[in-house]
CSV table of C-alpha atoms in Angstrom, one decimal:
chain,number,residue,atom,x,y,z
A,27,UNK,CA,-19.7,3.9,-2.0
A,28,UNK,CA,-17.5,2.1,-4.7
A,29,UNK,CA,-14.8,0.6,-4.8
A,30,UNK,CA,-11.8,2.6,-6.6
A,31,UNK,CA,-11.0,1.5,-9.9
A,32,UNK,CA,-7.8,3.5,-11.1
A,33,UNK,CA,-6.0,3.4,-14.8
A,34,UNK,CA,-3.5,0.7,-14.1
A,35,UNK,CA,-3.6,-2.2,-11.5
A,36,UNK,CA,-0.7,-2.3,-9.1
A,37,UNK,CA,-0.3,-2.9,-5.9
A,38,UNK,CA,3.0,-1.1,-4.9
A,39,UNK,CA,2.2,2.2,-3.3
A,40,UNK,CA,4.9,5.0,-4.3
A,41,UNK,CA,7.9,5.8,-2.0
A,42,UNK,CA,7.8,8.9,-2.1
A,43,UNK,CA,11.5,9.5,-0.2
A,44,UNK,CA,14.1,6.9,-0.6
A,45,UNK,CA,17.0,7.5,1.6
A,46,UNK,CA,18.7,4.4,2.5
A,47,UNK,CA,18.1,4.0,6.1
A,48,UNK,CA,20.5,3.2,9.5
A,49,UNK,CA,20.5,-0.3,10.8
A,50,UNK,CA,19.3,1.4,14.2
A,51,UNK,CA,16.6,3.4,13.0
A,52,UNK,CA,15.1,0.1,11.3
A,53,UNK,CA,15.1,-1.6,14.1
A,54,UNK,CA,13.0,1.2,15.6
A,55,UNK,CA,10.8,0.9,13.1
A,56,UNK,CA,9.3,-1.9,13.8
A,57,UNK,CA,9.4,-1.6,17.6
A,58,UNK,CA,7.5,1.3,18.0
A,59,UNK,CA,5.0,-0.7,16.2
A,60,UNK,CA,5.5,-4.3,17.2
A,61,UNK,CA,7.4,-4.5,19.8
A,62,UNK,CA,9.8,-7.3,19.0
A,63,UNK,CA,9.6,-9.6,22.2
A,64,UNK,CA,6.4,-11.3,21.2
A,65,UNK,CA,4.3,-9.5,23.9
A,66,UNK,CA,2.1,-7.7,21.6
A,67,UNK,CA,-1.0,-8.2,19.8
A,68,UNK,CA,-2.8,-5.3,17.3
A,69,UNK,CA,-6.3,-5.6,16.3
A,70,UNK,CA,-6.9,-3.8,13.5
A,71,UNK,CA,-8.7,-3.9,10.0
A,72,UNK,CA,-7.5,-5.4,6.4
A,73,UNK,CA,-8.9,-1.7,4.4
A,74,UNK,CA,-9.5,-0.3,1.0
A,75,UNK,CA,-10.7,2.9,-0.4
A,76,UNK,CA,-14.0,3.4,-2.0
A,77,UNK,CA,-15.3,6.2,-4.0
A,78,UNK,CA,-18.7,7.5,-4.4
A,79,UNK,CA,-20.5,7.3,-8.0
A,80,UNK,CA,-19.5,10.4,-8.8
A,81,UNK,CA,-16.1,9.9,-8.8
A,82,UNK,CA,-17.0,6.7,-10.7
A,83,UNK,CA,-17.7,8.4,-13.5
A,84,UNK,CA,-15.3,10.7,-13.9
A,85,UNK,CA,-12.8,8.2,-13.7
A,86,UNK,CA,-14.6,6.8,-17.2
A,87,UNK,CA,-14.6,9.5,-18.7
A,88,UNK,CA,-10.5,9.6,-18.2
A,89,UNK,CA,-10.0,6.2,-18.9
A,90,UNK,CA,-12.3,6.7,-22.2
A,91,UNK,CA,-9.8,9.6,-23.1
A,92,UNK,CA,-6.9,7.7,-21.9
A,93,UNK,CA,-8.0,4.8,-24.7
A,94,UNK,CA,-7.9,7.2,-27.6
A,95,UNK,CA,-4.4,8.7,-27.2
A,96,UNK,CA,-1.3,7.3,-28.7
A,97,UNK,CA,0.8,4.3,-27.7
A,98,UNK,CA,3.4,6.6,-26.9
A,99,UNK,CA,1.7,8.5,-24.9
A,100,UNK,CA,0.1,6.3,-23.0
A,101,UNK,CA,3.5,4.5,-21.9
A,102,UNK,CA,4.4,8.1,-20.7
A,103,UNK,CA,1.4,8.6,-18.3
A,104,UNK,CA,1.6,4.9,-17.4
A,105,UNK,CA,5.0,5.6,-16.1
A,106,UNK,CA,4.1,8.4,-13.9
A,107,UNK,CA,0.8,6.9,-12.7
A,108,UNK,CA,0.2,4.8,-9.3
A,109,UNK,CA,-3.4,4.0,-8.5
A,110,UNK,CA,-2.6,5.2,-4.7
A,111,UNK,CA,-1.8,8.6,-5.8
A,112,UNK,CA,-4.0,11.8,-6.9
A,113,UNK,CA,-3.3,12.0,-10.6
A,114,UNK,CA,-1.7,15.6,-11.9
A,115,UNK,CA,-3.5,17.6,-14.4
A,116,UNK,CA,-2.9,16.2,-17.9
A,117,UNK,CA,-4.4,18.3,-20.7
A,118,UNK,CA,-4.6,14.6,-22.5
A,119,UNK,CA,-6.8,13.3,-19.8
A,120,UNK,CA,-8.9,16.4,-18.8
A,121,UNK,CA,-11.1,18.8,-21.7
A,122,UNK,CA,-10.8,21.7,-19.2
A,123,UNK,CA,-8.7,22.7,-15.6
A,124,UNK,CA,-12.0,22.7,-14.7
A,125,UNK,CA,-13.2,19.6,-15.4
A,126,UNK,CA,-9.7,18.0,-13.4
A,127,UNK,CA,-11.1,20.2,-10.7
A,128,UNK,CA,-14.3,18.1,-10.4
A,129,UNK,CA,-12.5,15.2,-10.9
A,130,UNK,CA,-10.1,16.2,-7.5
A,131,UNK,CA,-13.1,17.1,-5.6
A,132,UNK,CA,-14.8,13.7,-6.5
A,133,UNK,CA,-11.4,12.2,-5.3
A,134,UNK,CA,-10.9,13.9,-2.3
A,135,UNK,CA,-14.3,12.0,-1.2
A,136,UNK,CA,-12.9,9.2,-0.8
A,137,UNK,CA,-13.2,6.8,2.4
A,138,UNK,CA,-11.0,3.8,3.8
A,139,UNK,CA,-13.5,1.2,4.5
A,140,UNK,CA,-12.7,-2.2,6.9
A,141,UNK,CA,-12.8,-5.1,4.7
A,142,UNK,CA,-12.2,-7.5,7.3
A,143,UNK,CA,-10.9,-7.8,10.8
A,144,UNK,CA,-7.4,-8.6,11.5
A,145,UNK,CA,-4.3,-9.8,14.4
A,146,UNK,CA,-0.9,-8.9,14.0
A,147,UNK,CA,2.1,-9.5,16.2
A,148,UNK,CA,5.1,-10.7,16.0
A,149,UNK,CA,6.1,-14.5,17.1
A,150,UNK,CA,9.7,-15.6,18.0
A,151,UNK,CA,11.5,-17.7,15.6
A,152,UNK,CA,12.7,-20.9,17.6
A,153,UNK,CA,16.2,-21.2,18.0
A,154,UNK,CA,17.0,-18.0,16.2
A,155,UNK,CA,17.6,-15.5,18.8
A,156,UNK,CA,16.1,-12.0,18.2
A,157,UNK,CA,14.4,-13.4,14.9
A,158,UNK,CA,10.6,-13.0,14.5
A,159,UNK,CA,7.7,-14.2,12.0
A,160,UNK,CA,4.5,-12.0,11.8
A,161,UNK,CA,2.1,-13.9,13.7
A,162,UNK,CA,-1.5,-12.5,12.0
A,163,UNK,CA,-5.5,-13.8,11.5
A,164,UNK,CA,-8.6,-12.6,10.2
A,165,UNK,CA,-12.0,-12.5,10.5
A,166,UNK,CA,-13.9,-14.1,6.8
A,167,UNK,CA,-17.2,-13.8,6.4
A,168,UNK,CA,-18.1,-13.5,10.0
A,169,UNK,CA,-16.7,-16.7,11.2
A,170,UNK,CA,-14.0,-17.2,13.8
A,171,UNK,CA,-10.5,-15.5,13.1
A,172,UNK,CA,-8.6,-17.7,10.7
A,173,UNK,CA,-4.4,-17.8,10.4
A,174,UNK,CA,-3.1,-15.9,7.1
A,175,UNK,CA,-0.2,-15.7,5.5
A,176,UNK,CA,1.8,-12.7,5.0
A,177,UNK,CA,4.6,-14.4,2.6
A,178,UNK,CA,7.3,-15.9,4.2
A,179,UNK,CA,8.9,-13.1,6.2
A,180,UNK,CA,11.0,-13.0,8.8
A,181,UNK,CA,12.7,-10.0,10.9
A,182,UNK,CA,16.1,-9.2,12.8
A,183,UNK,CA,15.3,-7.3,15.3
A,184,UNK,CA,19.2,-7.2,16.1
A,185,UNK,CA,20.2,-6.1,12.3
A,186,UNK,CA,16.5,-4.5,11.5
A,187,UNK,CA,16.3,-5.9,8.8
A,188,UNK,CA,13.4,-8.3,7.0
A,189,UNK,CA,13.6,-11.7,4.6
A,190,UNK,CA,11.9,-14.0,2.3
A,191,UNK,CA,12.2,-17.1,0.5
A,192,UNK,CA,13.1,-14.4,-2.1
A,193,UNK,CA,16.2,-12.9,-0.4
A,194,UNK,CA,16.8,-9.8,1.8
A,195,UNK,CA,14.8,-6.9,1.7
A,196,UNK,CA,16.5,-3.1,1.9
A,197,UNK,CA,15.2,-0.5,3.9
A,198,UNK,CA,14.5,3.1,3.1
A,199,UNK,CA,12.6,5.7,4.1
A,200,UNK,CA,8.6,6.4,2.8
A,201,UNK,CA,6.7,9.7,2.8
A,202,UNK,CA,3.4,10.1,1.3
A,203,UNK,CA,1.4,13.3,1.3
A,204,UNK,CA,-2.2,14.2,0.9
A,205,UNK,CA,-2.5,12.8,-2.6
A,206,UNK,CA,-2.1,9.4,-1.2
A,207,UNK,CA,-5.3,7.7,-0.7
A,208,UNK,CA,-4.8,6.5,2.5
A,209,UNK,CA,-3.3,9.6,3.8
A,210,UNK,CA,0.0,11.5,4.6
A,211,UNK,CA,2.0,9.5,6.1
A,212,UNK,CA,5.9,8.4,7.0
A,213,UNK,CA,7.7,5.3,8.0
A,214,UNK,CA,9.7,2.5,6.9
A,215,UNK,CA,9.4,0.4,4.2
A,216,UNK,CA,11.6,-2.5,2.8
A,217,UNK,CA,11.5,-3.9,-0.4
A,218,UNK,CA,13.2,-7.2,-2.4
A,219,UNK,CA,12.9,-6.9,-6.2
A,220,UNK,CA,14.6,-9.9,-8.5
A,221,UNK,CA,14.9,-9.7,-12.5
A,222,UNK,CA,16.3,-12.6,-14.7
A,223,UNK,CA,15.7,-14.1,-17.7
A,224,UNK,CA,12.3,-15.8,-16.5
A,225,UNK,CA,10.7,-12.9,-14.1
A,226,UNK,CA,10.7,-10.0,-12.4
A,227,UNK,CA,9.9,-10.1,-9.0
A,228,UNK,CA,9.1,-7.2,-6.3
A,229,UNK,CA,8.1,-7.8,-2.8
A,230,UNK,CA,7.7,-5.0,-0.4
A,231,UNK,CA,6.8,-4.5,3.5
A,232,UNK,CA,6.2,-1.5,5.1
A,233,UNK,CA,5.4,0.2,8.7
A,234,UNK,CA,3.9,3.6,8.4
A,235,UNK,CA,2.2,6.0,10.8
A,236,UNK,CA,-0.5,9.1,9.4
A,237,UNK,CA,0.8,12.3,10.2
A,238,UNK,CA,-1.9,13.0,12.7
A,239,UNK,CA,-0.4,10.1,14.9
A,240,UNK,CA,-4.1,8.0,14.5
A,241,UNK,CA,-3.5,5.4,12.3
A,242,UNK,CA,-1.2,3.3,11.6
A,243,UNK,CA,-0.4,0.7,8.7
A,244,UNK,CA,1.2,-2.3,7.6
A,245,UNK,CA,1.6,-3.2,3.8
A,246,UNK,CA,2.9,-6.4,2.2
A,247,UNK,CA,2.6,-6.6,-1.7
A,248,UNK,CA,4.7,-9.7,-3.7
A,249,UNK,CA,3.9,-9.4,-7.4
A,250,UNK,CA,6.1,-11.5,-9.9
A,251,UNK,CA,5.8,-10.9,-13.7
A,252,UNK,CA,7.1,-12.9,-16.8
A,253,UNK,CA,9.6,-11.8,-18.2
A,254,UNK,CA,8.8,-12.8,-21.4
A,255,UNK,CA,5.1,-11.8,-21.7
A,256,UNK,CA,4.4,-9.5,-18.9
A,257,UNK,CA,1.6,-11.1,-17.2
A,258,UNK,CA,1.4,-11.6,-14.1
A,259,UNK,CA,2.5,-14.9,-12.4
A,260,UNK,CA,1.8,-14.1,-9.0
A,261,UNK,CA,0.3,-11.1,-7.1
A,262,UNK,CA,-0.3,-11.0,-3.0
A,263,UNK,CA,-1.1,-8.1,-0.9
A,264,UNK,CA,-2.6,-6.5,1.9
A,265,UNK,CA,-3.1,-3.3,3.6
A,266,UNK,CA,-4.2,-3.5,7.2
A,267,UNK,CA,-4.7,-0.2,9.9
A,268,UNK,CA,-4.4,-0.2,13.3
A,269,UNK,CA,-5.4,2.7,15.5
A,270,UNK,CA,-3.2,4.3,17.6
A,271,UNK,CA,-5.7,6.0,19.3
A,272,UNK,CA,-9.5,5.5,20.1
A,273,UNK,CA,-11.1,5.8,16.7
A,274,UNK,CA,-14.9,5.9,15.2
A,275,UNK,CA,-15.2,2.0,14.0
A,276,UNK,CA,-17.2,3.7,10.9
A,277,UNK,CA,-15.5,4.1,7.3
A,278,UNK,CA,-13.4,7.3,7.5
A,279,UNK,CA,-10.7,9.7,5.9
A,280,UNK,CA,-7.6,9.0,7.1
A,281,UNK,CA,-6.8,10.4,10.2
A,282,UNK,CA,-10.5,11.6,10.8
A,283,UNK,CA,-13.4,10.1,12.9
């Protein structure tokens, strides 16, 4: 199996539905994951996708086609396109229904695979009551667990709410269906984004649970551009899964063993 390599690199997955949600219900949201007094420890797995070699090459062949259209019409795709999602048929991108029908096959192949081992919890704040820091580690290269960073966020467990160095992060609702590579799923997610004159900044967390009631993940992406020349001037992220109930520790399709 191969890694996935999609058309654009980004490391926002889509919200799909983006109600603005209650203070209560995002205080849930986190509990029924981490419970917010500290107590709690999940061992889980930092994941990816990976595709077989047939995908692999399918994917050229749509990146080679991609390549030869017009500026214009590459913007347009590039707009609608996350690397997390299933790509529509696009008679640009595909000879053939057909050959878009291969290329979904090939997709639909694809595994989350463990890239590493991982800790989460939540640890109290001192001297802020009801305030938390997520407390994580992971295994690298098969030496003993080692702290990392998930930005500098912190959560209110009274107000529900999250925060960076960046500034507060709003809560909505997220909903991903089948053509998400990890899954359907719903949850929370919160996200920060900044734009002046210098950057533009997006930073997102979010708690989500596979409709099958499995799996369960935690995303954090920061990503920061320049304003001025679009490259990227900072990029963070990771995607970790916990199992809500006994699982297969081999690579699998969401929700399955």
């Amino acid at each position: 199996m191969k890694t996935s390599h999609f058309l654009f690199a980004m490391l926002a997955a889509p919200t799909v539905l983006c109600s603005t949600v209650s203070t209560a219900s995002a205080v849930e949201a986190v509990k029924d994951y981490l419970p917010a007094d500290g107590s709690s420890v999940k061992q889980g797995a930092v994941v990816r996708i990976a595709h077989d070699d047939s995908f692999a090459e399918l994917q050229k062949a749509v990146q080679e086609r991609f390549a030869k259209l017009p500026t214009e019409k590459q913007k347009a795709i590039a707009e609608k396109t996350d690397p997390a999602i299933l790509m529509d048929y696009n008679a640009d991108l595909w000879a053939s229904k057909a050959d878009y029908d291969k290329y979904v096959a090939a997709w639909k192949k694809a595994k989350v695979v463990p890239v590493a081992d991982v800790a989460l919890g939540l640890d109290p704040v001192v001297g802020r009551d009801g305030v938390y820091r997520i407390l994580s580690a992971t295994r690298v290269n098969g030496n003993a667990m080692l702290p990392i960073t998930i930005g500098a966020l912190t959560y209110d467990s009274k107000t529900g709410s999250w925060h960076s160095n960046n500034g507060d992060l709003k809560a909505k609702d997220f909903k991903a269906d089948d053509k998400f590579a990890f899954g359907a799923q719903t949850g929370t997610e919160w996200t920060l984004e900044n734009k002046d004159a210098l950057s533009d900044l997006k930073e997102v967390v979010r708690f989500t649970k596979t409709t099958d009631g499995k799996f369960m993940y935690i995303y954090y992406s920061l990503v920061e551009r320049s304003a001025v020349t679009g490259q990227q001037i900072a990029s963070h992220g990771y995607l970790m899964r916990f199992p809500v109930k006994a699982a297969s520790a081999s690579a699998t399709k969401p929700g399955q063993k």
